[in-house]
Structure formats: C-alpha cells, structure tokens
Amino acid sequence: MDADYDIFEIVAVIRDFWLVDAESYQRKYCTNHGQTLAPGYYVVNWPEHIRARRFNDHAAFHGPFKFRKEAQVALEWMHKTRELLLTRFSEVSSAAALNATPMEVKKL
C-alpha cells in the first residue's frame, strides 16, 4: 500500500493479524500495542506525514464495527470532521496573517 491512498480506509479484520483492505487484498497488520484486533470492520487512518500507508504501528484502527455500513458512516464523519478542522485552521491562519506585521509574516 503506497502514498496515493486516502488517509482513511475501511478494512475487515478476518483473523489474528490478517485483514482485507479496500482493494480486497489480504494483508498482515500489526498494532502499536502488539495485540490482535477483534474481527469486524475498522476505519484505519494514518498521520499526514506518513507517506507509505501500511497496516503497522503508524495505523490507527477505529472499531470494530459489526457491519461495513456502520464503518462507512464513521468514515464519512471522520472525513467531515477533518475537513471542518482544516477549514477552521486555514481561516485562523489567514486571519493571523492579515493581522501580522511584515516582520511576523517574514518569520512564518
């Protein structure tokens, strides 16, 4: 799995340390706590700075959800929340830049 993938993905954990990704490939996974995940659907996300989207200790697994549709609703909520935060951050940054002195802008 490479950097072209979205920051969020729905996967199905099928057994210990194995999942099925969004493209229907079976893949091994690991968690940052070393424990297996319960079978079910998960929304996985990665930090922005992670270029190679692998199912390793950088991945955050949210779930389990019993049905894929439940995971899809969670994924949509996560996308909306992320967009809202990015928009607000952009607005705050723009407002701060407008109120900044030329020397403060140069520092940014």
Short mmCIF file of N, CA and C in Angstrom, two decimals:
data_model
loop_
_atom_site.label_atom_id
_atom_site.label_comp_id
_atom_site.label_asym_id
_atom_site.label_seq_id
_atom_site.Cartn_x
_atom_site.Cartn_y
_atom_site.Cartn_z
N MET A 1 0.85 -1.17 0.00
CA MET A 1 0.00 0.00 0.00
C MET A 1 0.89 1.23 0.00
N ASP A 2 0.65 2.16 -0.89
CA ASP A 2 1.54 3.30 -1.05
C ASP A 2 0.87 4.62 -0.73
N ALA A 3 1.59 5.70 -0.96
CA ALA A 3 1.20 7.03 -0.56
C ALA A 3 -0.02 7.57 -1.30
N ASP A 4 -0.40 6.98 -2.41
CA ASP A 4 -1.52 7.50 -3.18
C ASP A 4 -2.87 7.23 -2.53
N TYR A 5 -2.89 6.40 -1.52
CA TYR A 5 -4.14 6.04 -0.88
C TYR A 5 -4.62 7.17 0.02
N ASP A 6 -5.90 7.13 0.29
CA ASP A 6 -6.52 8.13 1.15
C ASP A 6 -5.98 7.99 2.57
N ILE A 7 -6.17 9.02 3.37
CA ILE A 7 -5.73 8.99 4.75
C ILE A 7 -6.63 8.07 5.59
N PHE A 8 -7.81 7.75 5.08
CA PHE A 8 -8.74 6.84 5.74
C PHE A 8 -9.04 5.65 4.83
N GLU A 9 -9.26 4.50 5.44
CA GLU A 9 -9.63 3.31 4.67
C GLU A 9 -10.44 2.37 5.55
N ILE A 10 -11.41 1.71 4.96
CA ILE A 10 -12.18 0.70 5.68
C ILE A 10 -11.56 -0.65 5.38
N VAL A 11 -11.32 -1.43 6.44
CA VAL A 11 -10.78 -2.77 6.30
C VAL A 11 -11.65 -3.74 7.10
N ALA A 12 -11.53 -5.01 6.78
CA ALA A 12 -12.21 -6.05 7.54
C ALA A 12 -11.14 -6.94 8.17
N VAL A 13 -11.09 -6.97 9.49
CA VAL A 13 -10.18 -7.88 10.18
C VAL A 13 -10.84 -9.25 10.15
N ILE A 14 -10.11 -10.23 9.60
CA ILE A 14 -10.71 -11.56 9.40
C ILE A 14 -10.19 -12.61 10.38
N ARG A 15 -8.98 -12.41 10.88
CA ARG A 15 -8.41 -13.30 11.89
C ARG A 15 -7.17 -12.62 12.47
N ASP A 16 -6.53 -13.31 13.40
CA ASP A 16 -5.38 -12.71 14.08
C ASP A 16 -4.34 -12.20 13.10
N PHE A 17 -4.11 -10.91 13.17
CA PHE A 17 -3.10 -10.21 12.38
C PHE A 17 -3.29 -10.30 10.87
N TRP A 18 -4.52 -10.54 10.41
CA TRP A 18 -4.85 -10.54 8.99
C TRP A 18 -6.10 -9.73 8.76
N LEU A 19 -6.08 -8.94 7.68
CA LEU A 19 -7.23 -8.12 7.31
C LEU A 19 -7.41 -8.16 5.81
N VAL A 20 -8.56 -7.68 5.36
CA VAL A 20 -8.82 -7.49 3.93
C VAL A 20 -8.94 -5.99 3.72
N ASP A 21 -8.11 -5.43 2.84
CA ASP A 21 -8.10 -3.98 2.64
C ASP A 21 -9.20 -3.54 1.68
N ALA A 22 -9.22 -2.26 1.35
CA ALA A 22 -10.26 -1.69 0.49
C ALA A 22 -10.22 -2.23 -0.93
N GLU A 23 -9.09 -2.78 -1.34
CA GLU A 23 -8.97 -3.36 -2.68
C GLU A 23 -9.13 -4.88 -2.67
N SER A 24 -9.59 -5.41 -1.56
CA SER A 24 -9.85 -6.85 -1.38
C SER A 24 -8.60 -7.71 -1.30
N TYR A 25 -7.46 -7.10 -0.96
CA TYR A 25 -6.24 -7.86 -0.74
C TYR A 25 -6.14 -8.26 0.73
N GLN A 26 -5.72 -9.50 0.98
CA GLN A 26 -5.44 -9.91 2.35
C GLN A 26 -4.06 -9.39 2.71
N ARG A 27 -3.99 -8.76 3.87
CA ARG A 27 -2.73 -8.18 4.32
C ARG A 27 -2.53 -8.48 5.80
N LYS A 28 -1.27 -8.59 6.17
CA LYS A 28 -0.93 -8.71 7.59
C LYS A 28 -1.00 -7.32 8.21
N TYR A 29 -1.33 -7.27 9.47
CA TYR A 29 -1.32 -6.00 10.19
C TYR A 29 -0.62 -6.20 11.52
N CYS A 30 -0.21 -5.10 12.10
CA CYS A 30 0.27 -5.10 13.47
C CYS A 30 -0.26 -3.84 14.13
N THR A 31 -0.28 -3.85 15.43
CA THR A 31 -0.77 -2.69 16.18
C THR A 31 0.35 -2.16 17.06
N ASN A 32 0.19 -0.93 17.52
CA ASN A 32 1.23 -0.34 18.36
C ASN A 32 1.25 -0.96 19.75
N HIS A 33 0.20 -1.71 20.13
CA HIS A 33 0.17 -2.37 21.43
C HIS A 33 0.45 -3.87 21.32
N GLY A 34 0.69 -4.37 20.11
CA GLY A 34 1.07 -5.76 19.91
C GLY A 34 -0.06 -6.77 20.06
N GLN A 35 -1.27 -6.31 20.26
CA GLN A 35 -2.42 -7.19 20.45
C GLN A 35 -3.18 -7.36 19.14
N THR A 36 -3.89 -8.48 19.02
CA THR A 36 -4.74 -8.67 17.85
C THR A 36 -6.00 -7.83 18.00
N LEU A 37 -6.65 -7.57 16.89
CA LEU A 37 -7.91 -6.85 16.90
C LEU A 37 -9.06 -7.85 16.79
N ALA A 38 -10.19 -7.51 17.36
CA ALA A 38 -11.37 -8.36 17.24
C ALA A 38 -11.83 -8.36 15.79
N PRO A 39 -12.35 -9.46 15.32
CA PRO A 39 -12.87 -9.48 13.94
C PRO A 39 -13.97 -8.43 13.76
N GLY A 40 -14.03 -7.85 12.58
CA GLY A 40 -15.02 -6.84 12.26
C GLY A 40 -14.44 -5.81 11.32
N TYR A 41 -15.21 -4.78 11.09
CA TYR A 41 -14.80 -3.69 10.20
C TYR A 41 -14.17 -2.58 11.02
N TYR A 42 -13.15 -1.97 10.44
CA TYR A 42 -12.44 -0.87 11.09
C TYR A 42 -12.22 0.25 10.09
N VAL A 43 -12.21 1.47 10.60
CA VAL A 43 -11.74 2.60 9.81
C VAL A 43 -10.29 2.81 10.26
N VAL A 44 -9.39 2.78 9.30
CA VAL A 44 -7.97 2.95 9.59
C VAL A 44 -7.55 4.32 9.10
N ASN A 45 -6.76 5.01 9.90
CA ASN A 45 -6.19 6.27 9.42
C ASN A 45 -4.74 6.38 9.82
N TRP A 46 -4.04 7.23 9.08
CA TRP A 46 -2.61 7.42 9.26
C TRP A 46 -2.34 8.91 9.46
N PRO A 47 -1.26 9.24 10.17
CA PRO A 47 -0.86 10.65 10.28
C PRO A 47 -0.51 11.20 8.90
N GLU A 48 -0.70 12.50 8.73
CA GLU A 48 -0.44 13.16 7.44
C GLU A 48 0.98 12.93 6.94
N HIS A 49 1.95 12.90 7.84
CA HIS A 49 3.35 12.82 7.42
C HIS A 49 3.77 11.42 6.96
N ILE A 50 2.94 10.42 7.18
CA ILE A 50 3.26 9.06 6.76
C ILE A 50 2.94 8.91 5.28
N ARG A 51 3.96 8.67 4.48
CA ARG A 51 3.77 8.57 3.03
C ARG A 51 3.32 7.17 2.63
N ALA A 52 3.94 6.14 3.16
CA ALA A 52 3.58 4.76 2.81
C ALA A 52 2.52 4.29 3.79
N ARG A 53 1.32 4.12 3.30
CA ARG A 53 0.19 3.72 4.14
C ARG A 53 0.21 2.20 4.33
N ARG A 54 0.84 1.78 5.41
CA ARG A 54 0.93 0.36 5.73
C ARG A 54 0.14 0.10 7.01
N PHE A 55 -0.24 -1.13 7.20
CA PHE A 55 -1.01 -1.50 8.39
C PHE A 55 -0.04 -1.92 9.49
N ASN A 56 0.67 -0.91 10.00
CA ASN A 56 1.67 -1.14 11.02
C ASN A 56 1.39 -0.24 12.21
N ASP A 57 2.40 0.02 13.03
CA ASP A 57 2.17 0.80 14.24
C ASP A 57 1.85 2.27 13.96
N HIS A 58 1.95 2.73 12.72
CA HIS A 58 1.53 4.09 12.37
C HIS A 58 0.02 4.16 12.13
N ALA A 59 -0.58 3.03 11.84
CA ALA A 59 -2.01 3.00 11.53
C ALA A 59 -2.83 3.01 12.82
N ALA A 60 -3.90 3.81 12.81
CA ALA A 60 -4.84 3.84 13.93
C ALA A 60 -6.12 3.12 13.49
N PHE A 61 -6.49 2.10 14.21
CA PHE A 61 -7.67 1.30 13.89
C PHE A 61 -8.84 1.74 14.77
N HIS A 62 -9.93 2.16 14.13
CA HIS A 62 -11.13 2.60 14.86
C HIS A 62 -12.23 1.59 14.61
N GLY A 63 -12.69 0.96 15.67
CA GLY A 63 -13.72 -0.06 15.55
C GLY A 63 -13.60 -1.01 16.72
N PRO A 64 -14.13 -2.19 16.62
CA PRO A 64 -14.71 -2.80 15.43
C PRO A 64 -16.18 -2.41 15.23
N PHE A 65 -16.59 -2.47 13.99
CA PHE A 65 -17.99 -2.29 13.63
C PHE A 65 -18.49 -3.64 13.13
N LYS A 66 -19.72 -3.96 13.47
CA LYS A 66 -20.28 -5.24 13.06
C LYS A 66 -20.56 -5.27 11.56
N PHE A 67 -21.00 -4.14 11.03
CA PHE A 67 -21.36 -4.07 9.62
C PHE A 67 -20.50 -3.03 8.90
N ARG A 68 -20.23 -3.28 7.63
CA ARG A 68 -19.45 -2.34 6.83
C ARG A 68 -20.14 -0.98 6.76
N LYS A 69 -21.46 -0.98 6.69
CA LYS A 69 -22.22 0.27 6.60
C LYS A 69 -21.96 1.16 7.83
N GLU A 70 -21.84 0.55 8.99
CA GLU A 70 -21.51 1.32 10.20
C GLU A 70 -20.13 1.95 10.08
N ALA A 71 -19.18 1.19 9.55
CA ALA A 71 -17.82 1.72 9.36
C ALA A 71 -17.84 2.85 8.34
N GLN A 72 -18.67 2.72 7.31
CA GLN A 72 -18.78 3.77 6.28
C GLN A 72 -19.32 5.07 6.88
N VAL A 73 -20.30 4.97 7.76
CA VAL A 73 -20.84 6.16 8.43
C VAL A 73 -19.75 6.82 9.27
N ALA A 74 -18.97 6.00 10.00
CA ALA A 74 -17.87 6.54 10.81
C ALA A 74 -16.82 7.21 9.94
N LEU A 75 -16.49 6.58 8.80
CA LEU A 75 -15.51 7.16 7.88
C LEU A 75 -15.98 8.51 7.35
N GLU A 76 -17.24 8.60 6.97
CA GLU A 76 -17.78 9.87 6.47
C GLU A 76 -17.72 10.94 7.55
N TRP A 77 -18.04 10.58 8.78
CA TRP A 77 -17.98 11.53 9.89
C TRP A 77 -16.53 11.99 10.10
N MET A 78 -15.57 11.05 10.02
CA MET A 78 -14.16 11.41 10.20
C MET A 78 -13.70 12.36 9.09
N HIS A 79 -14.12 12.10 7.85
CA HIS A 79 -13.77 12.99 6.74
C HIS A 79 -14.34 14.39 6.97
N LYS A 80 -15.61 14.48 7.36
CA LYS A 80 -16.24 15.78 7.59
C LYS A 80 -15.56 16.53 8.72
N THR A 81 -15.25 15.82 9.79
CA THR A 81 -14.59 16.44 10.94
C THR A 81 -13.21 16.95 10.55
N ARG A 82 -12.47 16.16 9.78
CA ARG A 82 -11.14 16.57 9.32
C ARG A 82 -11.23 17.81 8.45
N GLU A 83 -12.18 17.82 7.50
CA GLU A 83 -12.34 18.98 6.62
C GLU A 83 -12.72 20.22 7.41
N LEU A 84 -13.60 20.06 8.38
CA LEU A 84 -14.00 21.19 9.22
C LEU A 84 -12.80 21.75 9.98
N LEU A 85 -12.01 20.87 10.56
CA LEU A 85 -10.82 21.32 11.29
C LEU A 85 -9.81 22.01 10.37
N LEU A 86 -9.60 21.44 9.19
CA LEU A 86 -8.67 22.06 8.25
C LEU A 86 -9.16 23.43 7.80
N THR A 87 -10.47 23.55 7.57
CA THR A 87 -11.04 24.84 7.17
C THR A 87 -10.88 25.87 8.28
N ARG A 88 -11.19 25.48 9.49
CA ARG A 88 -11.04 26.41 10.63
C ARG A 88 -9.60 26.81 10.83
N PHE A 89 -8.68 25.84 10.71
CA PHE A 89 -7.26 26.15 10.86
C PHE A 89 -6.82 27.13 9.78
N SER A 90 -7.29 26.91 8.57
CA SER A 90 -6.93 27.79 7.45
C SER A 90 -7.45 29.20 7.70
N GLU A 91 -8.68 29.30 8.19
CA GLU A 91 -9.27 30.61 8.48
C GLU A 91 -8.50 31.33 9.57
N VAL A 92 -8.13 30.59 10.61
CA VAL A 92 -7.36 31.20 11.72
C VAL A 92 -6.00 31.64 11.21
N SER A 93 -5.35 30.81 10.41
CA SER A 93 -4.04 31.15 9.86
C SER A 93 -4.13 32.39 8.97
N SER A 94 -5.17 32.46 8.14
CA SER A 94 -5.36 33.61 7.25
C SER A 94 -5.60 34.88 8.05
N ALA A 95 -6.43 34.78 9.07
CA ALA A 95 -6.72 35.95 9.90
C ALA A 95 -5.47 36.41 10.64
N ALA A 96 -4.69 35.45 11.14
CA ALA A 96 -3.46 35.81 11.84
C ALA A 96 -2.48 36.48 10.89
N ALA A 97 -2.41 36.01 9.65
CA ALA A 97 -1.51 36.60 8.67
C ALA A 97 -1.94 38.02 8.32
N LEU A 98 -3.26 38.26 8.24
CA LEU A 98 -3.75 39.60 7.92
C LEU A 98 -3.44 40.59 9.04
N ASN A 99 -3.43 40.12 10.27
CA ASN A 99 -3.17 40.99 11.41
C ASN A 99 -1.69 41.06 11.78
N ALA A 100 -0.88 40.30 11.11
CA ALA A 100 0.55 40.24 11.44
C ALA A 100 1.29 41.43 10.85
N THR A 101 2.35 41.79 11.50
CA THR A 101 3.22 42.84 10.98
C THR A 101 4.09 42.21 9.88
N PRO A 102 4.67 43.02 9.00
CA PRO A 102 5.53 42.47 7.95
C PRO A 102 6.66 41.59 8.50
N MET A 103 7.22 41.94 9.65
CA MET A 103 8.30 41.14 10.24
C MET A 103 7.77 39.79 10.69
N GLU A 104 6.55 39.73 11.26
CA GLU A 104 5.97 38.45 11.70
C GLU A 104 5.67 37.56 10.48
N VAL A 105 5.20 38.14 9.39
CA VAL A 105 4.92 37.37 8.19
C VAL A 105 6.22 36.78 7.64
N LYS A 106 7.29 37.55 7.67
CA LYS A 106 8.58 37.07 7.18
C LYS A 106 9.05 35.87 7.99
N LYS A 107 8.79 35.86 9.30
CA LYS A 107 9.17 34.75 10.16
C LYS A 107 8.41 33.49 9.80
N LEU A 108 7.15 33.63 9.37
CA LEU A 108 6.33 32.46 9.02
C LEU A 108 6.88 31.83 7.77
#
